[in-house]
Each structure stands twice: as structure tokens, then as C-alpha cells.
CSV table of C-alpha atoms and ligand atoms in Angstrom, one decimal:
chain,number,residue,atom,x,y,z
A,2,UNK,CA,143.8,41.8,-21.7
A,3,UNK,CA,140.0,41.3,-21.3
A,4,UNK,CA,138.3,44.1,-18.7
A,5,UNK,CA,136.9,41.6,-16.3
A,6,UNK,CA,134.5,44.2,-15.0
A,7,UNK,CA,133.4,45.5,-18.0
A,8,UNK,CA,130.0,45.7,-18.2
A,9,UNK,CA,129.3,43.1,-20.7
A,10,UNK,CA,131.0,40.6,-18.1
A,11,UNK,CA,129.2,41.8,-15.5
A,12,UNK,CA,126.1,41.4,-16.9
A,13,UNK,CA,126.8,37.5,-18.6
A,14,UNK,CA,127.8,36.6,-14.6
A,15,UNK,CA,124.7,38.3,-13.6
A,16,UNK,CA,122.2,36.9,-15.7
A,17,UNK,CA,124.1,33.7,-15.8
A,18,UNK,CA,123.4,33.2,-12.4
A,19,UNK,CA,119.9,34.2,-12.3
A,20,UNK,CA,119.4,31.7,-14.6
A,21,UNK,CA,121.1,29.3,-12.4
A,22,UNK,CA,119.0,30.2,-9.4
A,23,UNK,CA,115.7,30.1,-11.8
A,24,UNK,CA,116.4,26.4,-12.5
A,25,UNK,CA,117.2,25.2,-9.1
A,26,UNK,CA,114.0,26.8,-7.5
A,27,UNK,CA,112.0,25.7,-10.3
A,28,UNK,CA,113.0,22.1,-10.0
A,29,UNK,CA,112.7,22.3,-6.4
A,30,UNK,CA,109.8,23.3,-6.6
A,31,UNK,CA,108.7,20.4,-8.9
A,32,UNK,CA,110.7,17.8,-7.6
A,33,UNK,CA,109.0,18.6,-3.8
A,34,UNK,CA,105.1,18.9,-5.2
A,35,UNK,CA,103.9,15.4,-4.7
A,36,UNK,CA,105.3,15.8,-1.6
A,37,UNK,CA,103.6,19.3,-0.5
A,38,UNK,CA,100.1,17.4,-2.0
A,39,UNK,CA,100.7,14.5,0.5
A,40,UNK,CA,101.2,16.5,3.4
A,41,UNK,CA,97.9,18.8,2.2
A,42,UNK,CA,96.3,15.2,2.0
A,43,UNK,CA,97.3,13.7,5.4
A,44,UNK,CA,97.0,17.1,7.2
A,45,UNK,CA,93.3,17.5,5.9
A,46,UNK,CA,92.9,13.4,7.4
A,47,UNK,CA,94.2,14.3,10.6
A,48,UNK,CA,91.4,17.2,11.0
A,49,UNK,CA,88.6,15.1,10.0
A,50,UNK,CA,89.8,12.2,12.2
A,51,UNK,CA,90.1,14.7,14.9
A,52,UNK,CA,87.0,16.1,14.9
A,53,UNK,CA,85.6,12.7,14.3
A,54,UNK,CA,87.3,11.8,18.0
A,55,UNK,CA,89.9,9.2,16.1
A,56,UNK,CA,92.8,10.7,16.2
A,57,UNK,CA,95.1,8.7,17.9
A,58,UNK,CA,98.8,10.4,18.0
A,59,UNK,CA,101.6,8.7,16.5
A,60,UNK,CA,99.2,6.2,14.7
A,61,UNK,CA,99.1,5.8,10.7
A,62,UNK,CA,96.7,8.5,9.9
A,63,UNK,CA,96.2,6.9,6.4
A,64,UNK,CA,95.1,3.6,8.3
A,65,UNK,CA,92.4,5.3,10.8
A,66,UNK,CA,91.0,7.2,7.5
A,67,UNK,CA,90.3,4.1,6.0
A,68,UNK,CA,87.1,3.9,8.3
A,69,UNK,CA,85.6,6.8,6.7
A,70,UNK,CA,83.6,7.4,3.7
A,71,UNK,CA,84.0,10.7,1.8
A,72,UNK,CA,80.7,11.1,-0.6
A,73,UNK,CA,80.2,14.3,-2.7
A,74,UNK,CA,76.8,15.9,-2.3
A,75,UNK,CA,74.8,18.2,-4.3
A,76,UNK,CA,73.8,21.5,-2.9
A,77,UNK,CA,71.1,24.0,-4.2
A,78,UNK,CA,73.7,26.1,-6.6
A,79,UNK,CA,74.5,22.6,-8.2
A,80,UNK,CA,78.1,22.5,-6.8
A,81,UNK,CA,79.2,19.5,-5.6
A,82,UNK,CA,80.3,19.4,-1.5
A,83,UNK,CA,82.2,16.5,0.1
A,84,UNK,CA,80.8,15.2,3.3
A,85,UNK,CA,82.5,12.5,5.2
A,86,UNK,CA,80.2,9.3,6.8
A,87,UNK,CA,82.0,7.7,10.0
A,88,UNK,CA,80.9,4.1,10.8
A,89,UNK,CA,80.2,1.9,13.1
A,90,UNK,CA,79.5,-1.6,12.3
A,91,UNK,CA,78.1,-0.7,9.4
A,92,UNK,CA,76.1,2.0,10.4
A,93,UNK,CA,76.8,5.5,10.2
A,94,UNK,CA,78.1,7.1,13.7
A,95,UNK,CA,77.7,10.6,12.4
A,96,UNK,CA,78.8,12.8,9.5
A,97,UNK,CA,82.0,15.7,9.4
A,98,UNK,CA,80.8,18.5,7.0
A,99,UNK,CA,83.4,20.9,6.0
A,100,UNK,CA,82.4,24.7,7.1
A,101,UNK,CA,83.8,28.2,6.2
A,102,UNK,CA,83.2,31.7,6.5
A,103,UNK,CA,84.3,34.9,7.6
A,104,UNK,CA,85.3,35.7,11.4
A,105,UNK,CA,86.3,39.3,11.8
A,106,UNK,CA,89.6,38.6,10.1
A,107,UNK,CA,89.5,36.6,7.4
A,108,UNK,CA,87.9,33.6,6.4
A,109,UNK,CA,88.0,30.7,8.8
A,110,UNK,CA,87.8,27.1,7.6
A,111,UNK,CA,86.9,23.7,9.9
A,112,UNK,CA,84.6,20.4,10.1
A,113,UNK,CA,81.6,20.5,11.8
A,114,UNK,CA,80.5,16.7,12.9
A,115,UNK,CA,77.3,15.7,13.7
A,116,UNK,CA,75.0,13.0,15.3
A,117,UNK,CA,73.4,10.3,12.8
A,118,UNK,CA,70.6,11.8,13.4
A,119,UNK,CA,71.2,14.9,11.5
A,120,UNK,CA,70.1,16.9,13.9
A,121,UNK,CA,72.5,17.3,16.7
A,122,UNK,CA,75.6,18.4,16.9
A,123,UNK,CA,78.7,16.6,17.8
A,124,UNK,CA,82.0,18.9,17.7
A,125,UNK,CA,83.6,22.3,15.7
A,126,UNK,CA,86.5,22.6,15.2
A,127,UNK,CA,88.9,25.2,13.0
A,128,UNK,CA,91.7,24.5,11.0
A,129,UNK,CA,93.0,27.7,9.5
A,130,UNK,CA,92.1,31.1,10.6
A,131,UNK,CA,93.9,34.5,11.4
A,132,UNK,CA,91.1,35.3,14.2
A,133,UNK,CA,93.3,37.7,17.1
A,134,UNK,CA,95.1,35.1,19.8
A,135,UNK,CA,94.1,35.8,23.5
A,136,UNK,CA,90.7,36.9,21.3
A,137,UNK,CA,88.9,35.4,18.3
A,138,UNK,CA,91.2,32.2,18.7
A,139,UNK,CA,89.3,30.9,21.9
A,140,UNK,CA,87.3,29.0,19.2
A,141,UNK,CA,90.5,26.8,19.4
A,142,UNK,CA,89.7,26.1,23.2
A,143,UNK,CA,88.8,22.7,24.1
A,144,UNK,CA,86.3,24.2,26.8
A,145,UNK,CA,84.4,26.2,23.8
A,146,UNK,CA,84.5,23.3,21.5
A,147,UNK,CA,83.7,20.7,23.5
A,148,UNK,CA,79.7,23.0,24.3
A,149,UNK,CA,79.5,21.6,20.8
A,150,UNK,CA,78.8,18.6,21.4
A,151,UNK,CA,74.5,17.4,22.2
A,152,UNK,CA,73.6,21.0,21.0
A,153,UNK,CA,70.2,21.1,18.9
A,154,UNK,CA,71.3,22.5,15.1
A,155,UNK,CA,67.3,22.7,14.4
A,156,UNK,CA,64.2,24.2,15.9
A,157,UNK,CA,60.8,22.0,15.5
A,158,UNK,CA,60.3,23.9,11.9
A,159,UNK,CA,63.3,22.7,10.3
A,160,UNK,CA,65.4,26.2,10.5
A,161,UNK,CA,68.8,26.5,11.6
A,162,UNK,CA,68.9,27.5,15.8
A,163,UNK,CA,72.0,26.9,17.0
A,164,UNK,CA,73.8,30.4,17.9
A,165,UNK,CA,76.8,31.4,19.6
A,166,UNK,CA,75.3,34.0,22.4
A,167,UNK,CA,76.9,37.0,23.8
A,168,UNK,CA,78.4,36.5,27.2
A,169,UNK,CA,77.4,33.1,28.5
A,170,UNK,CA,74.7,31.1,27.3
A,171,UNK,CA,71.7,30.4,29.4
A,172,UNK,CA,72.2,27.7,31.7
A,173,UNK,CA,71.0,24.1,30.5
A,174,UNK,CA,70.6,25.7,26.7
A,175,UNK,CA,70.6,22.7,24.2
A,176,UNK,CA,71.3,24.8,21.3
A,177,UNK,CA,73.4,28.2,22.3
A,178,UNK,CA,76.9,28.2,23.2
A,179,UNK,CA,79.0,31.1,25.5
A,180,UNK,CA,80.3,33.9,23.5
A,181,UNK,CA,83.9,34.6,23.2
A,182,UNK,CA,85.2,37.1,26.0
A,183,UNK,CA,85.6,40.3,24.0
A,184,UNK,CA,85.5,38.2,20.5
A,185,UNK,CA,81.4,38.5,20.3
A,186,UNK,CA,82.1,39.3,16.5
A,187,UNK,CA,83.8,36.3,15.5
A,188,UNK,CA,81.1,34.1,17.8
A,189,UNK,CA,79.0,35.8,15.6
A,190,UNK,CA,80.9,34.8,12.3
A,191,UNK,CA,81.0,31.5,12.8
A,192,UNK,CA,76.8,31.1,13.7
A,193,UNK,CA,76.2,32.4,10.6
A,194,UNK,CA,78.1,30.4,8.5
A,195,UNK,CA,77.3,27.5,10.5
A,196,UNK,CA,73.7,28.1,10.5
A,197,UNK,CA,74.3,28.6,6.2
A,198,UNK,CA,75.8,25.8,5.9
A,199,UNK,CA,73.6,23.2,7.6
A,200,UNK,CA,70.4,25.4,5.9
A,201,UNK,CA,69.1,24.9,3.0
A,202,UNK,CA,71.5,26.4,0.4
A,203,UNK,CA,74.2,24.3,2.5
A,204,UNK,CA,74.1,20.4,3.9
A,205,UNK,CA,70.5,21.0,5.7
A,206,UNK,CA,68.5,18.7,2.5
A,207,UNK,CA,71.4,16.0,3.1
A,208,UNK,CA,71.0,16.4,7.1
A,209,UNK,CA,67.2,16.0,6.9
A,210,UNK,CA,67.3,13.1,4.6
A,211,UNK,CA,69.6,11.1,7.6
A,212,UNK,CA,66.6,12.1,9.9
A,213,UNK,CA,63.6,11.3,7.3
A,214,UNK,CA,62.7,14.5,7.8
A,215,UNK,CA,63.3,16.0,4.0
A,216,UNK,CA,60.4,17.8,2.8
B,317,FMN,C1,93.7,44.5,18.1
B,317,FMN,C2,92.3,43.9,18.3
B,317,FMN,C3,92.0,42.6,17.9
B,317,FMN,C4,90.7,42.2,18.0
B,317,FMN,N1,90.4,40.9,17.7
B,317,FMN,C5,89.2,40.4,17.7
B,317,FMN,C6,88.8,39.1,17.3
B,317,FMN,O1,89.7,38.3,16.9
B,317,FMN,N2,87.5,38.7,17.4
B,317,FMN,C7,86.6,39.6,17.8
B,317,FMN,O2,85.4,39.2,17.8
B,317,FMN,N3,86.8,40.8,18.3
B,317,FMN,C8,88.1,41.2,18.3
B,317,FMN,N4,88.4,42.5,18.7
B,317,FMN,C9,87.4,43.2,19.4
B,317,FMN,C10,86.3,43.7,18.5
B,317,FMN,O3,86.7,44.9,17.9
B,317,FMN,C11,85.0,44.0,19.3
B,317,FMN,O4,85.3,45.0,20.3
B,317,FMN,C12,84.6,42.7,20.1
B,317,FMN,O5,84.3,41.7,19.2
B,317,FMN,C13,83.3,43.0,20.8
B,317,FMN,O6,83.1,41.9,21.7
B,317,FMN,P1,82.6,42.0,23.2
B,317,FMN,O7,81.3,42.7,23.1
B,317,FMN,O8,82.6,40.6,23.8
B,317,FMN,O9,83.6,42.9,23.9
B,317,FMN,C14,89.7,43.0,18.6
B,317,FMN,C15,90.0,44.3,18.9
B,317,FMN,C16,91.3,44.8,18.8
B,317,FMN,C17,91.5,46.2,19.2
């Protein structure tokens, strides 16, 4: 009789079910894609419609996106950047430009909206970062974000102003906002990559031409 452990069995049972396993996780994987890249897709409307001030929860979020506009935009290296117009009767409301750069962690990524007129700002807000919780992540506080909001992003020359301080900004500032409490490093992340991206190797060209001002 056959020696069922030998190690030619052994190995066909082992291998066998590998293979097996392969298949199943490869076809899951497949099979579950489009779904994964709808998720991505109505995760990244939610944000935008978020920091546009349309969410409404437990609403179609495809149906509120279909009141804003995403354009692609030139920037100075040539590479093309999506910026999304929100309406209103007709006109645009203001403009949600995607942001990124490093905290003290890692990388953070969010929208920043602003005014029609280019100039002002109108929200932040983050959608993936690994800054510390209790720490870094007070960027996700509604008190923070909402000093966001009337801020100046320009000084009368054109170049990017708007900082996040250390301790508290000064009182009646329109273009600083309060440092994180013991997180000065990620404030200081995130003004500047915000003040790159709305300068002039980022969206500033696009921002000025919504003012006129574009030199
Ligand atoms: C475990 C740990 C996590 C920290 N996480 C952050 C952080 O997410 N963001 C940050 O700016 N500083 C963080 N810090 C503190 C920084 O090292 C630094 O002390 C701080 O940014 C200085 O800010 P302050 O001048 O307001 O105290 C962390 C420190 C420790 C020990």
C-alpha cells in the first residue's frame, strides 16, 4: 500500500493547495476591484463635498457631486492638476484645490477651498495622514479648521502669507491661524505646502486669473 505521508504526497497536498489558495485570492481580488475603485471614487466625493460645505449625510453623494465641476490645470512643471469649481447659479462659489505635503510623520493629503475671489480662504481640511492623535491630529478639529475660513492666502504683492503661528495667533489676524498645542512642527508642515501650492509653482497663476490679478 501507498505511504500516504511520504514525501512526494506531502508535497502534491501542499502545493496543491497553495495553488488553490493562489486562485481564490487572485480572483477575489479581481472580482472585488471595480468595487474597491468605486469606493476610492465616492470616498474622494464625499471629501470634496465636505470641504465644499455640501455634504449632507445619508444623501446620494454621486447626486450632490453632480454640482461640481472638476477641470485639470496646468502648473509650471507642465503636470496637469485637477481643481474642482462649485457653482452657484451659474457662477462659481469658490474652488477645492487638492493639497499635500509632509507633516512630521508622513505625508498628509486634503482639499483646500477657497473664495471666488482667489484670494481668500474658505476651509482645510485632511483626509489621510498619520500625524500623532492628541498631537499633530488637531488639524482634524473643527475649531482649527473652521480659523480657515475669511483668512487672507495673499499679501498686497501677490506672495503666499497665510501661516500657521506658534501658540495662538494674534488676535483679529486675517491671515495666521493658532498653532497646534505641542504639534508646532506639523502647523508648520502644512503652511508650507499650503503656501507651495497656492504659489507660483502650484495653483497661485489659476488663483490670480479668478481675481484678474495674473501678471
Ligand atoms: C511620541 C511623540 C509624538 C509627537 N507627535 C507630534 C506630532 O504629530 N506633531 C508635532 O508637531 N509634534 C509632535 N511631537 C512633538 C515634537 O517632537 C515637537 O516637540 C513639537 O512639535 C514642538 O511643538 P511645541 O513647540 O508646540 O511644543 C511628538 C512628540 C512625541 C514624543
Amino acid at each position: 500500500m501507498a505511504n500516504k505521508e511520504s514525501i512526494g504526497n506531502v508535497l502534491f497536498v501542499a502545493i496543491g493547495v497553495s495553488l488553490v489558495c493562489s486562485v481564490l485570492v487572485a480572483s477575489a481580488a479581481i472580482i472585488l476591484k471595480p468595487q474597491q475603485l468605486a469606493n476610492e471614487l465616492e470616498f474622494q466625493q464625499r471629501i470634496v463635498l465636505e470641504v465644499a460645505g455640501l455634504y449632507e449625510p445619508g444623501a446620494d453623494v454621486g447626486a450632490l457631486y453632480s454640482s461640481i465641476e472638476e477641470i485639470s490645470i496646468e502648473l509650471a512643471s507642465g503636470e496637469q492638476a485637477p481643481v474642482f469649481l462649485v457653482r452657484s447659479n451659474g457662477e462659481i462659489e469658490q474652488v477645492i484645490l487638492p493639497v499635500q505635503g509632509a507633516g512630521l510623520w508622513g505625508t498628509m493629503y486634503g482639499y483646500l477651498a477657497v473664495e471666488s475671489d482667489g484670494q481668500t480662504a474658505r476651509g482645510l481640511q485632511f483626509y489621510q495622514h498619520i500625524e500623532t492623535p492628541g498631537l499633530g491630529d488637531g488639524v482634524d478639529k473643527p475649531a482649527w479648521q473652521a480659523q480657515w475660513s475669511g483668512k487672507r492666502l495673499f499679501d498686497d504683492d501677490g506672495d503666499p502669507l497665510i501661516e500657521v503661528v506658534k501658540g495662538p495667533a494674534p488676535a483679529g489676524s486675517d491671515y495666521q491661524i493658532d498653532g497646534l498645542a505641542g504639534a508646532t512642527l506639523t502647523g508648520r508642515g502644512v503652511s508650507i505646502f499650503v503656501r507651495h501650492w497656492i504659489g507660483d509653482e502650484g495653483y497661485g497663476p489659476f488663483l490670480k486669473s479668478l481675481s484678474g490679478k495674473e501678471s
